[in-house]
PDB file of C-alpha atoms in Angstrom:
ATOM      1  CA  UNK A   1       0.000   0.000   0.000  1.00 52.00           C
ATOM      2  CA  UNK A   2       3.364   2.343  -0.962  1.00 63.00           C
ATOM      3  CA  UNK A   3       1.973   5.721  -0.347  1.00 77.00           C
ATOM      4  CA  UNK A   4      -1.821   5.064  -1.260  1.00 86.00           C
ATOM      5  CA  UNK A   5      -2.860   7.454   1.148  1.00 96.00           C
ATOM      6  CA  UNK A   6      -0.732  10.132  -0.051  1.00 94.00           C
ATOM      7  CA  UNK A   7      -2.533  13.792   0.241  1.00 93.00           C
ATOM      8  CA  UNK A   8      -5.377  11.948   2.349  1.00 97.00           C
ATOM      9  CA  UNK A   9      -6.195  14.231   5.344  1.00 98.00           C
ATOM     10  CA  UNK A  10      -6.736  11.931   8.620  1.00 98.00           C
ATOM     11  CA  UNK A  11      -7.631  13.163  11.906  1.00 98.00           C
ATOM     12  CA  UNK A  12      -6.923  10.425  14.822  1.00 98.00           C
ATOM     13  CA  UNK A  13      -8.508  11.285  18.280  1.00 97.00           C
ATOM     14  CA  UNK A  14      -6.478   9.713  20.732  1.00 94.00           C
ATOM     15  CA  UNK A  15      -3.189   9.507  18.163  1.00 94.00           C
ATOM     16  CA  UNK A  16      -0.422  10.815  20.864  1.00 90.00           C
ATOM     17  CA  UNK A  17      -0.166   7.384  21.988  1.00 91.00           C
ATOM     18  CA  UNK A  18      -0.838   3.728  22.133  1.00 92.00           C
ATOM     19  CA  UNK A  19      -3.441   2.373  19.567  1.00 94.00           C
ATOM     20  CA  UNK A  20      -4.125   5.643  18.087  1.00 96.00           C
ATOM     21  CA  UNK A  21      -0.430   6.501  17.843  1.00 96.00           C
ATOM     22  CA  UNK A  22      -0.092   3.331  15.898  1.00 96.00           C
ATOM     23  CA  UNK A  23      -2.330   4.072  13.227  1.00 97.00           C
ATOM     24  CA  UNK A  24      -1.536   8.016  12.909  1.00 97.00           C
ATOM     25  CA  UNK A  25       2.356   6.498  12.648  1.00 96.00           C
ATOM     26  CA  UNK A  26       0.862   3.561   9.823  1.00 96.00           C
ATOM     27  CA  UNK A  27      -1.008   6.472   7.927  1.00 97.00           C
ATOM     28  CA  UNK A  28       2.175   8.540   7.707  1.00 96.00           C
ATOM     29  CA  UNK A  29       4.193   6.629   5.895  1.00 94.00           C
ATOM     30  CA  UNK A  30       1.552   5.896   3.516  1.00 94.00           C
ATOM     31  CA  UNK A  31       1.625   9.561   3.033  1.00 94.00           C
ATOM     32  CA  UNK A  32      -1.253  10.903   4.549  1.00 97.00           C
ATOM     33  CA  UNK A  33      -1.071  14.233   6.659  1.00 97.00           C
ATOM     34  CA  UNK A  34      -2.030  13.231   9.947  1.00 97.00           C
ATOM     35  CA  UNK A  35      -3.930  15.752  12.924  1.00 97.00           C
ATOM     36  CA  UNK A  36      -3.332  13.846  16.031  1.00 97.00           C
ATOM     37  CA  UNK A  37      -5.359  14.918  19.120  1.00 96.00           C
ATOM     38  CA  UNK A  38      -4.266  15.219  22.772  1.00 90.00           C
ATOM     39  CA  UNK A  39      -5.475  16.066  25.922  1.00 79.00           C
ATOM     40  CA  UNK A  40      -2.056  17.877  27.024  1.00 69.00           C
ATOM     41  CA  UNK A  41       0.622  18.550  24.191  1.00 59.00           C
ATOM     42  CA  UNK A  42       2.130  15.445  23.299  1.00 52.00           C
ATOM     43  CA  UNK A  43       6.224  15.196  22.395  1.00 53.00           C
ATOM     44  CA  UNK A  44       5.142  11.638  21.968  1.00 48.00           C
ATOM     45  CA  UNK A  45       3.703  12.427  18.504  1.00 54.00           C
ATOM     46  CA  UNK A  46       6.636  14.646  17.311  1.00 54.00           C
ATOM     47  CA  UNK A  47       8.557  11.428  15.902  1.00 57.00           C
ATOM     48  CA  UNK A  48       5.514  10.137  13.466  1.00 61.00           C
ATOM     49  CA  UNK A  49       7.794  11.868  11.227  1.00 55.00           C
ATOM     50  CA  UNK A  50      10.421   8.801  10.473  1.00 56.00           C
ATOM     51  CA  UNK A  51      13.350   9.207   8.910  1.00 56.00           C
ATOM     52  CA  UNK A  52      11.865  12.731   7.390  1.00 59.00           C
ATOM     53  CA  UNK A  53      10.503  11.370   4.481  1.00 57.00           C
ATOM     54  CA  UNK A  54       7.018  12.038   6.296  1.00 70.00           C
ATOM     55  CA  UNK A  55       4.726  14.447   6.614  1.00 76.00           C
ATOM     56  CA  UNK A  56       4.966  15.532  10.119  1.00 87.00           C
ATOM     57  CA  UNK A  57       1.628  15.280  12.269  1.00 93.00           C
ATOM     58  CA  UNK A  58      -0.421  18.746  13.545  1.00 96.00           C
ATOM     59  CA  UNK A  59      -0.853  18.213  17.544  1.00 95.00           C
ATOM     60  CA  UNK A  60      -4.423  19.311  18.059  1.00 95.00           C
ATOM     61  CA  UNK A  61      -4.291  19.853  21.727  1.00 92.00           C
ATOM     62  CA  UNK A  62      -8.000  19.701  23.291  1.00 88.00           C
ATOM     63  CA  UNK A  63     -10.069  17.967  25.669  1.00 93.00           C
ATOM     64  CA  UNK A  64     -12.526  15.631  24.347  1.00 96.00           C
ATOM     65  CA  UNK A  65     -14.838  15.295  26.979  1.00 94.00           C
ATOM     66  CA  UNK A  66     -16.522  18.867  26.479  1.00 95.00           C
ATOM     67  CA  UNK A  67     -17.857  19.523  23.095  1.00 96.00           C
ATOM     68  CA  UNK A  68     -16.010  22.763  22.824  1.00 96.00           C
ATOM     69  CA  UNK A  69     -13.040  20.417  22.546  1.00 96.00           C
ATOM     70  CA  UNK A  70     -13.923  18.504  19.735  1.00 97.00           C
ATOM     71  CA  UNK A  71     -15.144  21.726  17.965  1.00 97.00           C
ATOM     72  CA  UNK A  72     -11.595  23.343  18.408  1.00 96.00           C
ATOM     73  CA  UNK A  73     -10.493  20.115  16.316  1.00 97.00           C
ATOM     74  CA  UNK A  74     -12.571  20.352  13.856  1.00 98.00           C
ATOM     75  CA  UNK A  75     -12.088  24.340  13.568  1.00 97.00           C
ATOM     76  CA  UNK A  76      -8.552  23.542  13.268  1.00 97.00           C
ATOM     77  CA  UNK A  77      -8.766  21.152  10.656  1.00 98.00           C
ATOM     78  CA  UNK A  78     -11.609  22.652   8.504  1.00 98.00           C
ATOM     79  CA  UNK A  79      -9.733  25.925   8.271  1.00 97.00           C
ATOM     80  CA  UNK A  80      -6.268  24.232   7.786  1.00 97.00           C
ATOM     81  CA  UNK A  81      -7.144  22.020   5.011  1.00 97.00           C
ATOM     82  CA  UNK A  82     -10.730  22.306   4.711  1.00 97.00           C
ATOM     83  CA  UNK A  83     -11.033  18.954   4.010  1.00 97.00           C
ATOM     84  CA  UNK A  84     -11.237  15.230   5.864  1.00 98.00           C
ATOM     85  CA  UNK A  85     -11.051  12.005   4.284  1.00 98.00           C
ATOM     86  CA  UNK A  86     -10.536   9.538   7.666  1.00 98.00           C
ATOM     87  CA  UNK A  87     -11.476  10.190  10.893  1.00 98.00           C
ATOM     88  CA  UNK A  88     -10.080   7.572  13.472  1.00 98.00           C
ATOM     89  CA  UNK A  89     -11.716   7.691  16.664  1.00 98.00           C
ATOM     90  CA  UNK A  90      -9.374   6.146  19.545  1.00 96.00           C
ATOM     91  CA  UNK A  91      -9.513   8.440  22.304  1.00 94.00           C
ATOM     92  CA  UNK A  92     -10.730   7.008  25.516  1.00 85.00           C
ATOM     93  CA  UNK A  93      -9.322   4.931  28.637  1.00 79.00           C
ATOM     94  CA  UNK A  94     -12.481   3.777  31.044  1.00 83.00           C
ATOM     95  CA  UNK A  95     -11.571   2.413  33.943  1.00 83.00           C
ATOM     96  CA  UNK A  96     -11.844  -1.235  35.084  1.00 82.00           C
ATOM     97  CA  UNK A  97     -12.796  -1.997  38.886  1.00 86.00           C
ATOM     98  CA  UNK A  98     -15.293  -3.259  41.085  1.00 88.00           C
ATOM     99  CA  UNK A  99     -18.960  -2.319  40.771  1.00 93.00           C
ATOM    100  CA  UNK A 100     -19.714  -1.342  44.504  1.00 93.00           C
ATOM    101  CA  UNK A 101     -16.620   0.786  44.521  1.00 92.00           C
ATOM    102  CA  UNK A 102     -16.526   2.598  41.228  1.00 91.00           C
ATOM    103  CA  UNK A 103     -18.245   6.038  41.393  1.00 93.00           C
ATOM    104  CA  UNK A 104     -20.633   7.892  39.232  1.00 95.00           C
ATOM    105  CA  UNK A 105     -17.760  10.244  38.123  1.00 94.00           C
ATOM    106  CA  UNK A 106     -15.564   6.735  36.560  1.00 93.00           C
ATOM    107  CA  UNK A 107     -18.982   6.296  34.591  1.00 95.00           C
ATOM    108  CA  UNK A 108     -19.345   9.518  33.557  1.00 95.00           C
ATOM    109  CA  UNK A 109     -15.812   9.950  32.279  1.00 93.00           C
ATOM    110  CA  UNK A 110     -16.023   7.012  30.312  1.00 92.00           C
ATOM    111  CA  UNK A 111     -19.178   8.025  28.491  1.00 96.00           C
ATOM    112  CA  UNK A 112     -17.801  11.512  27.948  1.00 96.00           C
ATOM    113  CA  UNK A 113     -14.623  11.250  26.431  1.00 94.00           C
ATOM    114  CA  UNK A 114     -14.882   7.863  24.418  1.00 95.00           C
ATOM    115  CA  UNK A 115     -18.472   7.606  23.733  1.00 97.00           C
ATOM    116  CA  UNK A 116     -19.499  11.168  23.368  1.00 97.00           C
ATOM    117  CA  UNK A 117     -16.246  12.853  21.985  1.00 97.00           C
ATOM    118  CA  UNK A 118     -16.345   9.726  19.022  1.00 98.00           C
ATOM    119  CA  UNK A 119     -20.432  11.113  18.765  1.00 98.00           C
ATOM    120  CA  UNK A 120     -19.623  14.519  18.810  1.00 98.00           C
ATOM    121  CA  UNK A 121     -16.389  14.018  16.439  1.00 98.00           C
ATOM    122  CA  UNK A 122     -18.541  11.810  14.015  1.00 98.00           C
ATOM    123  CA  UNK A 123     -21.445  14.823  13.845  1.00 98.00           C
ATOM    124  CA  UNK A 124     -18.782  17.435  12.977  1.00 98.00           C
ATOM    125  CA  UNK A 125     -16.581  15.721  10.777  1.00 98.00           C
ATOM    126  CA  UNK A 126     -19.101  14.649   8.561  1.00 98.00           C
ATOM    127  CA  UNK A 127     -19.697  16.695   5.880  1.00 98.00           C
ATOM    128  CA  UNK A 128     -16.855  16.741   5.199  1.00 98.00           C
ATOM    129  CA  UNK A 129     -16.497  13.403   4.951  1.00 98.00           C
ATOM    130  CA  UNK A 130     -19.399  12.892   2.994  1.00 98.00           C
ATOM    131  CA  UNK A 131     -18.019  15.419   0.438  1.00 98.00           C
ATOM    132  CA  UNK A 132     -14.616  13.756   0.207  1.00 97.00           C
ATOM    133  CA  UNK A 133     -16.496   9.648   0.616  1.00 98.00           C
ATOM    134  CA  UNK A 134     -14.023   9.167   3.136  1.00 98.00           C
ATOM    135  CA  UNK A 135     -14.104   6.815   5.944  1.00 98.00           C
ATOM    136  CA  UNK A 136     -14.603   6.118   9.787  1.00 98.00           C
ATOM    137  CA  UNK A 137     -13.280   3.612  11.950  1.00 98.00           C
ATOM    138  CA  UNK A 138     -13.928   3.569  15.647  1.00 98.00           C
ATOM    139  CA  UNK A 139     -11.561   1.429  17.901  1.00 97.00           C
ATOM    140  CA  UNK A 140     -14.371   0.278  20.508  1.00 96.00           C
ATOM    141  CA  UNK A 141     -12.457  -3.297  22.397  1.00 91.00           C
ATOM    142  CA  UNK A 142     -13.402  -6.127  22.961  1.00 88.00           C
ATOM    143  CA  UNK A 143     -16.022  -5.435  25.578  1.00 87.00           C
ATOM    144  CA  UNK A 144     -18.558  -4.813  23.471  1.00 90.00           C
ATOM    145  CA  UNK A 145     -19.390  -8.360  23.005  1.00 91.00           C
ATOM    146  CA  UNK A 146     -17.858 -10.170  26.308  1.00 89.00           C
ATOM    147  CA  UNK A 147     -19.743  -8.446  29.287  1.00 88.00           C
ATOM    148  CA  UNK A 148     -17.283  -8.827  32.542  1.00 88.00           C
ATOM    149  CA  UNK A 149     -18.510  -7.493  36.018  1.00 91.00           C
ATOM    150  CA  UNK A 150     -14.905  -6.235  36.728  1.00 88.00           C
ATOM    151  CA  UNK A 151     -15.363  -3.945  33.278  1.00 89.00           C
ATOM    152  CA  UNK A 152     -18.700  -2.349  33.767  1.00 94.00           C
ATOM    153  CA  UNK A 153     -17.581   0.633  32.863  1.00 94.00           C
ATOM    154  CA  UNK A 154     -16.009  -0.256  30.071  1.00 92.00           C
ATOM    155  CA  UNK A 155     -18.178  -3.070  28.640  1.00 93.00           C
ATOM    156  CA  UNK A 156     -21.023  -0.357  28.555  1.00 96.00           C
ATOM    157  CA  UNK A 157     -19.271   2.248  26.654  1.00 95.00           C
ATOM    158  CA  UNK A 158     -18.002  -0.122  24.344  1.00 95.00           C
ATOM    159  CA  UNK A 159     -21.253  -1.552  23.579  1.00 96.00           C
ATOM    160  CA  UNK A 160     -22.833   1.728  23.385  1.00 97.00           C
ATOM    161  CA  UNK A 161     -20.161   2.898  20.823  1.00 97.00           C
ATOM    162  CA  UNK A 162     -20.954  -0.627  19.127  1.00 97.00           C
ATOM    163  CA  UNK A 163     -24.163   0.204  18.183  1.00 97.00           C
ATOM    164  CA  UNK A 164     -23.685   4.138  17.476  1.00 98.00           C
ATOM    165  CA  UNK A 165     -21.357   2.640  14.865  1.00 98.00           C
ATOM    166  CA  UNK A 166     -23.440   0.086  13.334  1.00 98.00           C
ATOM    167  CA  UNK A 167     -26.043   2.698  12.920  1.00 98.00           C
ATOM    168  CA  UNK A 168     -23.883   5.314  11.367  1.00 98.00           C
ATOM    169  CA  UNK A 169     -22.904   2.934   9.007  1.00 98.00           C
ATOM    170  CA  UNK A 170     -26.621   3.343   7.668  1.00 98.00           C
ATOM    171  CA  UNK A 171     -25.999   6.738   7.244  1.00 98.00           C
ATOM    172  CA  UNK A 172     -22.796   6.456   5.425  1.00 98.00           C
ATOM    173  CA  UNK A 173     -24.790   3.914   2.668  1.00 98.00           C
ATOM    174  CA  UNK A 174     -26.769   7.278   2.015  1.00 98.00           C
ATOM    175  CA  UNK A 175     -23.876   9.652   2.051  1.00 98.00           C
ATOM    176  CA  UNK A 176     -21.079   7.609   0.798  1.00 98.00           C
ATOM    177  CA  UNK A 177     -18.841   7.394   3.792  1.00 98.00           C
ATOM    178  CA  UNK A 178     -17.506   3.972   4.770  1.00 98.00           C
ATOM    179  CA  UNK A 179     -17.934   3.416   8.621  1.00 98.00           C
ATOM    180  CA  UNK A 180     -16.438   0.566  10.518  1.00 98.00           C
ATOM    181  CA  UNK A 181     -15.343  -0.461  14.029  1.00 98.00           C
ATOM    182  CA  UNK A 182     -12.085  -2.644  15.223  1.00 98.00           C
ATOM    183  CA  UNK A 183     -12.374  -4.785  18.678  1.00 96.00           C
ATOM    184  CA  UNK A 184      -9.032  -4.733  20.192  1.00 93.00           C
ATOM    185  CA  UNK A 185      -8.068  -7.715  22.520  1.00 86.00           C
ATOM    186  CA  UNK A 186      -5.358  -7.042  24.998  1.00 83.00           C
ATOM    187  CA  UNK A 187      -2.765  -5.148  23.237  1.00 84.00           C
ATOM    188  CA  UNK A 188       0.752  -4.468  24.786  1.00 79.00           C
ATOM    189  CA  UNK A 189      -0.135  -0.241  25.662  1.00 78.00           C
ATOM    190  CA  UNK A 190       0.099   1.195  29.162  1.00 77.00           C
ATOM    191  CA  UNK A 191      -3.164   1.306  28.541  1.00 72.00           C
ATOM    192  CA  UNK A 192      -3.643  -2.143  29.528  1.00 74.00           C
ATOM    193  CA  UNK A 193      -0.740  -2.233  31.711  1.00 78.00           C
ATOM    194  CA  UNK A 194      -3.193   0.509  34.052  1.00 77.00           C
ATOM    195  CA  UNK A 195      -6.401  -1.891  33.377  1.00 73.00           C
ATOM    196  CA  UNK A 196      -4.112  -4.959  35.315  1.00 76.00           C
ATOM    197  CA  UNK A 197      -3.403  -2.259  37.723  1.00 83.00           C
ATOM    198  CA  UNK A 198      -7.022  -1.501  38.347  1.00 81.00           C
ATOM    199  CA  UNK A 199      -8.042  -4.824  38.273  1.00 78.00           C
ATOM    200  CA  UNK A 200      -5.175  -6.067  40.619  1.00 78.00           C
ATOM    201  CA  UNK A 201      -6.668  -3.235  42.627  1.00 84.00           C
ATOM    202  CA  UNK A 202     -10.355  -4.623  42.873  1.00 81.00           C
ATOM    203  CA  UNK A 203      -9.119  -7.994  43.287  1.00 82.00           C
ATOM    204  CA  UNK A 204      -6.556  -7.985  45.452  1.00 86.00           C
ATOM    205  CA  UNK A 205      -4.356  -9.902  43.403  1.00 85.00           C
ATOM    206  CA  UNK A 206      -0.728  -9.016  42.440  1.00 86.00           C
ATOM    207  CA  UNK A 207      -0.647  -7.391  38.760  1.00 79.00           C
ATOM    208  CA  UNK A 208       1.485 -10.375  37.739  1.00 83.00           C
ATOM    209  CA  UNK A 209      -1.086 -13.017  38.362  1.00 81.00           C
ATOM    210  CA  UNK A 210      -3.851 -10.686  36.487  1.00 78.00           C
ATOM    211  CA  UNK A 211      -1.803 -10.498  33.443  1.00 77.00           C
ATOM    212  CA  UNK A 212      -1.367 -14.502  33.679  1.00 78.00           C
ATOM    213  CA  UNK A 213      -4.573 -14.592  34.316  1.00 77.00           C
ATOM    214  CA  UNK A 214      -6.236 -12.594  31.665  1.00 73.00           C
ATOM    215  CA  UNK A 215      -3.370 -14.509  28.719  1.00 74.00           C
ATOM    216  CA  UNK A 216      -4.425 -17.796  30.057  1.00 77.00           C
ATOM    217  CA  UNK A 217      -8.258 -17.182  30.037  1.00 73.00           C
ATOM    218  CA  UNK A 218      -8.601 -15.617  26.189  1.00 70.00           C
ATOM    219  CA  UNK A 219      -5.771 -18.665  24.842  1.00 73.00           C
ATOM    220  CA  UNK A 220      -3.358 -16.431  23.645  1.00 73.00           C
ATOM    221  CA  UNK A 221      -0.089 -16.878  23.023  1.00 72.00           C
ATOM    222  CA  UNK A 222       0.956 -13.378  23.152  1.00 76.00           C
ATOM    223  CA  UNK A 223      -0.668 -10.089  23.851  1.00 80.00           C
ATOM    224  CA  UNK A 224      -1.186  -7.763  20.612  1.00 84.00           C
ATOM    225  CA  UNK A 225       0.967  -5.121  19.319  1.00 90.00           C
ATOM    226  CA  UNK A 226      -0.213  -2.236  18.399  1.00 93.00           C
ATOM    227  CA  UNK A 227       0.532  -1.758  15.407  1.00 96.00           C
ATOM    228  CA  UNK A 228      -1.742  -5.613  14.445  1.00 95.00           C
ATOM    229  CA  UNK A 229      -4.539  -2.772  14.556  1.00 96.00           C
ATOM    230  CA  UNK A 230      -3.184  -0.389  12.679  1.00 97.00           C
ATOM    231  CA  UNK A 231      -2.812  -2.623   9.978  1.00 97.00           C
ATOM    232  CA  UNK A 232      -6.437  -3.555  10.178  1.00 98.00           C
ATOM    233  CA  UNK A 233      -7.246   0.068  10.390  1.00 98.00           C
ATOM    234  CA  UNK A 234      -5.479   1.414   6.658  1.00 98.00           C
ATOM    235  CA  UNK A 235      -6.606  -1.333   5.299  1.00 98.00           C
ATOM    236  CA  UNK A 236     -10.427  -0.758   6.109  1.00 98.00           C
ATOM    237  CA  UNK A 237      -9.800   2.792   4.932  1.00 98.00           C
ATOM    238  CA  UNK A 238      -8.653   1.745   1.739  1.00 97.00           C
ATOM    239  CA  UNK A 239     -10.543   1.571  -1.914  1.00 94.00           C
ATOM    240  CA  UNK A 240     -10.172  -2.342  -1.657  1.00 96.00           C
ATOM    241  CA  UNK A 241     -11.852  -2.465   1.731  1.00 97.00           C
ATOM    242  CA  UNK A 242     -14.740  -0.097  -0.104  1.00 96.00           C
ATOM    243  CA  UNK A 243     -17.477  -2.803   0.329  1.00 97.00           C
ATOM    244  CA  UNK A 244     -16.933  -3.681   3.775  1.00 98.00           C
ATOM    245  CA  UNK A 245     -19.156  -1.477   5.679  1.00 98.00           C
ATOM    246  CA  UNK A 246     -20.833  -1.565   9.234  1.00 98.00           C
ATOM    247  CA  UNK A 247     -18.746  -4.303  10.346  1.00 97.00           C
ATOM    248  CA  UNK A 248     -16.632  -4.878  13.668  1.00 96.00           C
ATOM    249  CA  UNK A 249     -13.961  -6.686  13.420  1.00 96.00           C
ATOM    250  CA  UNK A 250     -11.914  -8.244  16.310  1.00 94.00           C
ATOM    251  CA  UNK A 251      -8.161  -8.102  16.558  1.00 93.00           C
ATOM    252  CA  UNK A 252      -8.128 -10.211  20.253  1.00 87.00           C
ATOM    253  CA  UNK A 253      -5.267 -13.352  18.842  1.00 82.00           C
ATOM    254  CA  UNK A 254      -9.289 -15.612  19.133  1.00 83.00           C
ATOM    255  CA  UNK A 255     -10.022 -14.258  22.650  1.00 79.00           C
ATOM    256  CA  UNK A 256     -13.699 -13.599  21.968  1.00 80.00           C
ATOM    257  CA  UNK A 257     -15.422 -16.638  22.681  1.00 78.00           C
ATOM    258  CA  UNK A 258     -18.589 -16.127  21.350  1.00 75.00           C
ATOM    259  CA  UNK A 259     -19.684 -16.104  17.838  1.00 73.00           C
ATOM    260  CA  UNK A 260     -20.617 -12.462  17.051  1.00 66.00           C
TER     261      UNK A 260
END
């Protein structure tokens, strides 16, 4: 896919690090000029430029919990290049934990920045997607489909983001934008390094035995990298991947056991 996103604008909530870093990095050198969004500025995206034969990455500093945020990213990107052809919607981190001792604030974060800033981010973006036929792709987790009383929090947002997605796809049949979803499984961020923390936490279990733990229960022989997503993630925004729409698709190494 040598440069097949070259002059492709691609906004990636959530790209100053981990999953989202990963793809902003994977659309780079595919040529794309990435926006990269961040609650504080983030050094960490200042090297998606590679060797310099990349187009280095506009920090869009902004919190996406409040709407105002997400309209400052937009702003900046509609009067920069007046133009979007992927938006990549990977912001979020809800926290894992038991139910009796997680408080209405832990809920309410999680619903604000991942649910509601990929909602408000979707609403904004998308006329100008529709005008380019460009493409969405939400990374939601695993979650969605595997309901766990340690990951209330999370299971709910994910599943609510699930089904936001699946019915913006129907929208994007109209309009011509392509919208799809990845499931992450447990992939090697300190993102999941904090979720072993939390759940060590709840459990009162060492964070070793929860990582051995959680391995041994989904089968896997490794925990994913992120960049196994990203790969997933260019190739659903490509012009091969045009007729795949409204789908999830889990990157987990089998770790969802149930069909769907």
């Amino acid at each position: 896919m040598a440069n097949e996103f070259s002059g492709k604008i691609v906004v990636v909530a959530g790209g100053s690090g981990g999953i989202g870093r990963a793809i902003a990095a994977g659309f780079a050198a595919e040529g794309a000029q990435t926006v990269v969004t961040a609650h504080a500025h983030a050094d960490a995206a200042s090297d998606l430029g590679g060797d310099g034969s990349w187009l280095r990455p506009d920090v869009c500093v902004g919190d996406l919990r409040q709407e105002d945020g997400c309209k400052a990213v937009f702003d900046f990107v509609a009067q920069r290049y007046g133009r979007c052809d992927i938006l990549v919607n990977a912001a979020g981190a809800t926290r894992a934990g038991a139910f009796l001792e997680q408080s209405s604030q832990d809920w309410q974060d999680g619903f604000a920045l991942k649910f509601f800033g990929c909602v408000n981010l979707c609403r904004l973006f998308w006329p100008l997607l529709k005008a380019g036929k460009g493409h969405v792709v939400n990374i939601i987790g695993g979650a969605a489909r595997t309901p766990d009383f340690g990951f209330l929090v999370g299971g709910s947002v994910n599943a609510a983001m699930h089904n936001f997605t699946k019915g913006l796809s129907g929208l994007g049949k109209v309009d011509g934008v392509n919208v799809n979803a990845i499931l992450p499984g447990l992939i090697e961020t300190p993102r999941i390094e904090q979720l072993f923390t939390q759940r060590a936490a709840a459990s009162g279990r060492s964070i070793e035995e929860v990582r051995a733990e959680q391995i041994a229960k989904d089968g896997l022989s490794r925990l994913g990298q992120p960049e196994d997503v990203a790969g997933l993630a260019l190739f659903l925004c490509s012009e091969r991947a045009r007729h795949i729409q409204g789908t999830a698709i889990a990157v987990d190494g089998g770790g969802t056991p149930g069909v769907y």
